[in-house]
JSON list of C-alpha atoms in Angstrom, two decimals:
[
{"chain": "A", "resi": 1, "resn": "UNK", "atom": "CA", "xyz": [4.10, 143.67, 156.59]},
{"chain": "A", "resi": 2, "resn": "UNK", "atom": "CA", "xyz": [0.65, 143.08, 154.62]},
{"chain": "A", "resi": 3, "resn": "UNK", "atom": "CA", "xyz": [0.16, 145.13, 151.13]},
{"chain": "A", "resi": 4, "resn": "UNK", "atom": "CA", "xyz": [-3.58, 145.68, 150.85]},
{"chain": "A", "resi": 5, "resn": "UNK", "atom": "CA", "xyz": [-5.11, 144.84, 148.02]},
{"chain": "A", "resi": 6, "resn": "UNK", "atom": "CA", "xyz": [-8.39, 146.07, 145.99]},
{"chain": "A", "resi": 7, "resn": "UNK", "atom": "CA", "xyz": [-11.58, 143.93, 145.09]},
{"chain": "A", "resi": 8, "resn": "UNK", "atom": "CA", "xyz": [-13.20, 145.39, 141.89]},
{"chain": "A", "resi": 9, "resn": "UNK", "atom": "CA", "xyz": [-16.77, 145.76, 141.89]},
{"chain": "A", "resi": 10, "resn": "UNK", "atom": "CA", "xyz": [-18.24, 142.68, 141.52]},
{"chain": "A", "resi": 11, "resn": "UNK", "atom": "CA", "xyz": [-15.67, 140.96, 143.84]},
{"chain": "A", "resi": 12, "resn": "UNK", "atom": "CA", "xyz": [-13.94, 138.81, 141.56]},
{"chain": "A", "resi": 13, "resn": "UNK", "atom": "CA", "xyz": [-10.78, 140.44, 140.68]},
{"chain": "A", "resi": 14, "resn": "UNK", "atom": "CA", "xyz": [-7.92, 141.61, 142.96]},
{"chain": "A", "resi": 15, "resn": "UNK", "atom": "CA", "xyz": [-5.78, 144.23, 141.91]},
{"chain": "A", "resi": 16, "resn": "UNK", "atom": "CA", "xyz": [-3.06, 146.25, 143.41]},
{"chain": "A", "resi": 17, "resn": "UNK", "atom": "CA", "xyz": [-1.08, 149.98, 142.50]},
{"chain": "A", "resi": 18, "resn": "UNK", "atom": "CA", "xyz": [2.35, 149.53, 142.18]},
{"chain": "A", "resi": 19, "resn": "UNK", "atom": "CA", "xyz": [5.09, 152.26, 141.51]},
{"chain": "A", "resi": 20, "resn": "UNK", "atom": "CA", "xyz": [7.53, 150.68, 139.40]},
{"chain": "A", "resi": 21, "resn": "UNK", "atom": "CA", "xyz": [11.64, 152.13, 139.15]},
{"chain": "A", "resi": 22, "resn": "UNK", "atom": "CA", "xyz": [13.01, 150.95, 135.89]},
{"chain": "A", "resi": 23, "resn": "UNK", "atom": "CA", "xyz": [16.12, 152.20, 135.08]},
{"chain": "A", "resi": 24, "resn": "UNK", "atom": "CA", "xyz": [15.38, 155.50, 137.07]},
{"chain": "A", "resi": 25, "resn": "UNK", "atom": "CA", "xyz": [12.04, 155.59, 135.31]},
{"chain": "A", "resi": 26, "resn": "UNK", "atom": "CA", "xyz": [8.86, 156.03, 137.56]},
{"chain": "A", "resi": 27, "resn": "UNK", "atom": "CA", "xyz": [6.42, 153.97, 136.44]},
{"chain": "A", "resi": 28, "resn": "UNK", "atom": "CA", "xyz": [2.81, 153.36, 138.39]},
{"chain": "A", "resi": 29, "resn": "UNK", "atom": "CA", "xyz": [0.63, 150.12, 137.30]},
{"chain": "A", "resi": 30, "resn": "UNK", "atom": "CA", "xyz": [-2.63, 148.59, 138.64]},
{"chain": "A", "resi": 31, "resn": "UNK", "atom": "CA", "xyz": [-1.72, 144.99, 138.85]},
{"chain": "A", "resi": 32, "resn": "UNK", "atom": "CA", "xyz": [-4.64, 142.04, 138.59]},
{"chain": "A", "resi": 33, "resn": "UNK", "atom": "CA", "xyz": [-3.57, 139.36, 141.54]},
{"chain": "A", "resi": 34, "resn": "UNK", "atom": "CA", "xyz": [-3.45, 136.32, 139.39]},
{"chain": "A", "resi": 35, "resn": "UNK", "atom": "CA", "xyz": [-2.09, 132.92, 141.08]},
{"chain": "A", "resi": 36, "resn": "UNK", "atom": "CA", "xyz": [-3.01, 131.03, 137.41]},
{"chain": "A", "resi": 37, "resn": "UNK", "atom": "CA", "xyz": [-0.78, 132.92, 136.11]},
{"chain": "A", "resi": 38, "resn": "UNK", "atom": "CA", "xyz": [3.37, 131.83, 136.67]},
{"chain": "A", "resi": 39, "resn": "UNK", "atom": "CA", "xyz": [4.41, 135.10, 135.68]},
{"chain": "A", "resi": 40, "resn": "UNK", "atom": "CA", "xyz": [4.79, 138.58, 136.84]},
{"chain": "A", "resi": 41, "resn": "UNK", "atom": "CA", "xyz": [4.20, 141.32, 133.19]},
{"chain": "A", "resi": 42, "resn": "UNK", "atom": "CA", "xyz": [3.21, 144.49, 132.15]},
{"chain": "A", "resi": 43, "resn": "UNK", "atom": "CA", "xyz": [1.85, 145.74, 128.94]},
{"chain": "A", "resi": 44, "resn": "UNK", "atom": "CA", "xyz": [3.28, 146.77, 126.11]},
{"chain": "A", "resi": 45, "resn": "UNK", "atom": "CA", "xyz": [1.84, 149.85, 126.27]},
{"chain": "A", "resi": 46, "resn": "UNK", "atom": "CA", "xyz": [2.89, 150.76, 130.33]},
{"chain": "A", "resi": 47, "resn": "UNK", "atom": "CA", "xyz": [6.54, 150.08, 129.44]},
{"chain": "A", "resi": 48, "resn": "UNK", "atom": "CA", "xyz": [6.54, 152.54, 125.87]},
{"chain": "A", "resi": 49, "resn": "UNK", "atom": "CA", "xyz": [5.32, 155.20, 129.03]},
{"chain": "A", "resi": 50, "resn": "UNK", "atom": "CA", "xyz": [8.57, 155.28, 129.88]},
{"chain": "A", "resi": 51, "resn": "UNK", "atom": "CA", "xyz": [10.49, 154.42, 126.70]},
{"chain": "A", "resi": 52, "resn": "UNK", "atom": "CA", "xyz": [11.08, 151.03, 127.23]},
{"chain": "A", "resi": 53, "resn": "UNK", "atom": "CA", "xyz": [9.97, 148.84, 123.80]},
{"chain": "A", "resi": 54, "resn": "UNK", "atom": "CA", "xyz": [9.88, 145.18, 122.90]},
{"chain": "A", "resi": 55, "resn": "UNK", "atom": "CA", "xyz": [12.29, 145.24, 120.30]},
{"chain": "A", "resi": 56, "resn": "UNK", "atom": "CA", "xyz": [15.22, 146.43, 122.33]},
{"chain": "A", "resi": 57, "resn": "UNK", "atom": "CA", "xyz": [14.36, 143.44, 124.84]},
{"chain": "A", "resi": 58, "resn": "UNK", "atom": "CA", "xyz": [14.91, 139.92, 124.08]},
{"chain": "A", "resi": 59, "resn": "UNK", "atom": "CA", "xyz": [12.65, 137.59, 123.75]},
{"chain": "A", "resi": 60, "resn": "UNK", "atom": "CA", "xyz": [12.21, 135.11, 126.44]},
{"chain": "A", "resi": 61, "resn": "UNK", "atom": "CA", "xyz": [9.05, 133.13, 125.68]},
{"chain": "A", "resi": 62, "resn": "UNK", "atom": "CA", "xyz": [6.14, 132.56, 124.38]},
{"chain": "A", "resi": 63, "resn": "UNK", "atom": "CA", "xyz": [2.55, 132.24, 126.79]},
{"chain": "A", "resi": 64, "resn": "UNK", "atom": "CA", "xyz": [-1.16, 131.16, 125.89]},
{"chain": "A", "resi": 65, "resn": "UNK", "atom": "CA", "xyz": [-4.04, 133.64, 126.70]},
{"chain": "A", "resi": 66, "resn": "UNK", "atom": "CA", "xyz": [-7.02, 133.34, 126.10]},
{"chain": "A", "resi": 67, "resn": "UNK", "atom": "CA", "xyz": [-6.25, 131.03, 123.85]},
{"chain": "A", "resi": 68, "resn": "UNK", "atom": "CA", "xyz": [-3.49, 133.01, 121.82]},
{"chain": "A", "resi": 69, "resn": "UNK", "atom": "CA", "xyz": [-0.19, 133.41, 121.74]},
{"chain": "A", "resi": 70, "resn": "UNK", "atom": "CA", "xyz": [1.61, 136.20, 123.54]},
{"chain": "A", "resi": 71, "resn": "UNK", "atom": "CA", "xyz": [5.29, 136.90, 123.46]},
{"chain": "A", "resi": 72, "resn": "UNK", "atom": "CA", "xyz": [7.13, 137.56, 126.72]},
{"chain": "A", "resi": 73, "resn": "UNK", "atom": "CA", "xyz": [9.96, 140.60, 126.41]},
{"chain": "A", "resi": 74, "resn": "UNK", "atom": "CA", "xyz": [12.84, 140.19, 129.36]},
{"chain": "A", "resi": 75, "resn": "UNK", "atom": "CA", "xyz": [12.85, 143.45, 131.30]},
{"chain": "A", "resi": 76, "resn": "UNK", "atom": "CA", "xyz": [14.86, 141.89, 133.98]},
{"chain": "A", "resi": 77, "resn": "UNK", "atom": "CA", "xyz": [15.55, 143.70, 137.68]},
{"chain": "A", "resi": 78, "resn": "UNK", "atom": "CA", "xyz": [13.15, 146.12, 139.35]},
{"chain": "A", "resi": 79, "resn": "UNK", "atom": "CA", "xyz": [12.15, 147.62, 142.39]},
{"chain": "A", "resi": 80, "resn": "UNK", "atom": "CA", "xyz": [8.79, 147.46, 143.63]},
{"chain": "A", "resi": 81, "resn": "UNK", "atom": "CA", "xyz": [6.67, 150.15, 144.81]},
{"chain": "A", "resi": 82, "resn": "UNK", "atom": "CA", "xyz": [3.63, 148.94, 147.76]},
{"chain": "A", "resi": 83, "resn": "UNK", "atom": "CA", "xyz": [1.79, 151.04, 149.92]},
{"chain": "A", "resi": 84, "resn": "UNK", "atom": "CA", "xyz": [1.17, 148.73, 153.55]},
{"chain": "A", "resi": 85, "resn": "UNK", "atom": "CA", "xyz": [-1.22, 148.92, 155.86]},
{"chain": "A", "resi": 86, "resn": "UNK", "atom": "CA", "xyz": [-0.13, 151.77, 157.10]},
{"chain": "A", "resi": 87, "resn": "UNK", "atom": "CA", "xyz": [0.23, 154.09, 154.42]},
{"chain": "A", "resi": 88, "resn": "UNK", "atom": "CA", "xyz": [3.83, 153.59, 153.95]},
{"chain": "A", "resi": 89, "resn": "UNK", "atom": "CA", "xyz": [5.90, 152.61, 150.73]},
{"chain": "A", "resi": 90, "resn": "UNK", "atom": "CA", "xyz": [7.37, 149.20, 151.22]},
{"chain": "A", "resi": 91, "resn": "UNK", "atom": "CA", "xyz": [10.19, 148.76, 148.69]},
{"chain": "A", "resi": 92, "resn": "UNK", "atom": "CA", "xyz": [10.09, 145.39, 147.11]},
{"chain": "A", "resi": 93, "resn": "UNK", "atom": "CA", "xyz": [13.04, 144.08, 144.81]},
{"chain": "A", "resi": 94, "resn": "UNK", "atom": "CA", "xyz": [11.87, 141.81, 142.06]},
{"chain": "A", "resi": 95, "resn": "UNK", "atom": "CA", "xyz": [14.83, 140.29, 138.52]},
{"chain": "A", "resi": 96, "resn": "UNK", "atom": "CA", "xyz": [11.82, 139.06, 136.86]},
{"chain": "A", "resi": 97, "resn": "UNK", "atom": "CA", "xyz": [9.43, 141.52, 134.96]},
{"chain": "A", "resi": 98, "resn": "UNK", "atom": "CA", "xyz": [8.69, 140.49, 131.88]},
{"chain": "A", "resi": 99, "resn": "UNK", "atom": "CA", "xyz": [7.19, 143.03, 128.93]},
{"chain": "A", "resi": 100, "resn": "UNK", "atom": "CA", "xyz": [3.96, 141.40, 127.09]},
{"chain": "A", "resi": 101, "resn": "UNK", "atom": "CA", "xyz": [2.96, 141.86, 123.67]},
{"chain": "A", "resi": 102, "resn": "UNK", "atom": "CA", "xyz": [0.84, 142.89, 121.75]},
{"chain": "A", "resi": 103, "resn": "UNK", "atom": "CA", "xyz": [-0.70, 139.38, 119.26]},
{"chain": "A", "resi": 104, "resn": "UNK", "atom": "CA", "xyz": [-2.41, 139.18, 115.98]},
{"chain": "A", "resi": 105, "resn": "UNK", "atom": "CA", "xyz": [-5.06, 137.25, 115.15]},
{"chain": "A", "resi": 106, "resn": "UNK", "atom": "CA", "xyz": [-6.68, 136.10, 112.46]},
{"chain": "A", "resi": 107, "resn": "UNK", "atom": "CA", "xyz": [-9.93, 138.43, 113.92]},
{"chain": "A", "resi": 108, "resn": "UNK", "atom": "CA", "xyz": [-7.63, 140.94, 114.57]},
{"chain": "A", "resi": 109, "resn": "UNK", "atom": "CA", "xyz": [-5.76, 142.14, 117.60]},
{"chain": "A", "resi": 110, "resn": "UNK", "atom": "CA", "xyz": [-5.33, 140.52, 121.03]},
{"chain": "A", "resi": 111, "resn": "UNK", "atom": "CA", "xyz": [-3.80, 143.42, 123.61]},
{"chain": "A", "resi": 112, "resn": "UNK", "atom": "CA", "xyz": [-2.27, 142.19, 126.70]},
{"chain": "A", "resi": 113, "resn": "UNK", "atom": "CA", "xyz": [-3.57, 145.41, 128.20]},
{"chain": "A", "resi": 114, "resn": "UNK", "atom": "CA", "xyz": [-3.14, 143.28, 131.68]},
{"chain": "A", "resi": 115, "resn": "UNK", "atom": "CA", "xyz": [-0.46, 143.34, 134.07]},
{"chain": "A", "resi": 116, "resn": "UNK", "atom": "CA", "xyz": [-0.35, 140.25, 136.03]},
{"chain": "A", "resi": 117, "resn": "UNK", "atom": "CA", "xyz": [1.31, 140.02, 139.04]},
{"chain": "A", "resi": 118, "resn": "UNK", "atom": "CA", "xyz": [2.26, 135.67, 138.66]},
{"chain": "A", "resi": 119, "resn": "UNK", "atom": "CA", "xyz": [3.33, 133.21, 141.02]},
{"chain": "A", "resi": 120, "resn": "UNK", "atom": "CA", "xyz": [6.30, 134.07, 140.19]},
{"chain": "A", "resi": 121, "resn": "UNK", "atom": "CA", "xyz": [6.18, 137.74, 142.16]},
{"chain": "A", "resi": 122, "resn": "UNK", "atom": "CA", "xyz": [5.08, 136.07, 145.59]},
{"chain": "A", "resi": 123, "resn": "UNK", "atom": "CA", "xyz": [7.62, 132.84, 144.97]},
{"chain": "A", "resi": 124, "resn": "UNK", "atom": "CA", "xyz": [10.73, 134.90, 144.49]},
{"chain": "A", "resi": 125, "resn": "UNK", "atom": "CA", "xyz": [10.02, 137.30, 147.78]},
{"chain": "A", "resi": 126, "resn": "UNK", "atom": "CA", "xyz": [9.01, 134.66, 150.14]},
{"chain": "A", "resi": 127, "resn": "UNK", "atom": "CA", "xyz": [5.80, 136.23, 150.34]},
{"chain": "A", "resi": 128, "resn": "UNK", "atom": "CA", "xyz": [2.24, 135.35, 150.71]},
{"chain": "A", "resi": 129, "resn": "UNK", "atom": "CA", "xyz": [-1.31, 135.48, 149.96]},
{"chain": "A", "resi": 130, "resn": "UNK", "atom": "CA", "xyz": [-4.29, 135.85, 151.51]},
{"chain": "A", "resi": 131, "resn": "UNK", "atom": "CA", "xyz": [-7.79, 136.59, 150.03]},
{"chain": "A", "resi": 132, "resn": "UNK", "atom": "CA", "xyz": [-11.70, 136.52, 151.95]},
{"chain": "A", "resi": 133, "resn": "UNK", "atom": "CA", "xyz": [-13.71, 137.00, 148.58]},
{"chain": "A", "resi": 134, "resn": "UNK", "atom": "CA", "xyz": [-16.83, 137.36, 151.11]},
{"chain": "A", "resi": 135, "resn": "UNK", "atom": "CA", "xyz": [-15.40, 140.01, 153.13]},
{"chain": "A", "resi": 136, "resn": "UNK", "atom": "CA", "xyz": [-13.57, 141.83, 150.21]},
{"chain": "A", "resi": 137, "resn": "UNK", "atom": "CA", "xyz": [-10.04, 141.73, 152.36]},
{"chain": "A", "resi": 138, "resn": "UNK", "atom": "CA", "xyz": [-6.82, 140.91, 150.45]},
{"chain": "A", "resi": 139, "resn": "UNK", "atom": "CA", "xyz": [-3.69, 141.00, 151.17]},
{"chain": "A", "resi": 140, "resn": "UNK", "atom": "CA", "xyz": [0.31, 140.16, 150.46]},
{"chain": "A", "resi": 141, "resn": "UNK", "atom": "CA", "xyz": [2.08, 139.41, 153.21]}
]
């Protein structure tokens, strides 16, 4: 199995499109693949699209993002559907998806508008990441 990754125009970020199944609800999400993050999460604005709100979830922890504390809420077990190199759906169960809450600072709102696919996802599912930025080639295997 190879799940192809996409590169942004400058080649310094990699993405993967995932369709998440949460309690029978379907949510398409574009994740930044971030090996520097040990957590996988979606922003609360994405969760709200399928009527999941942080006020109804258990606060798991707070993390620093860009120097700002961001609360992560436990969403729990989901099915994440990826397209493999043949265009077929690969369904992967993930038990630790979080929802990131928008944070307030003295300078205003710090929005965690991005979804991050972190190392916890790769570790839990015994997957690896291959990236060759010079060739703009990358995949999860």
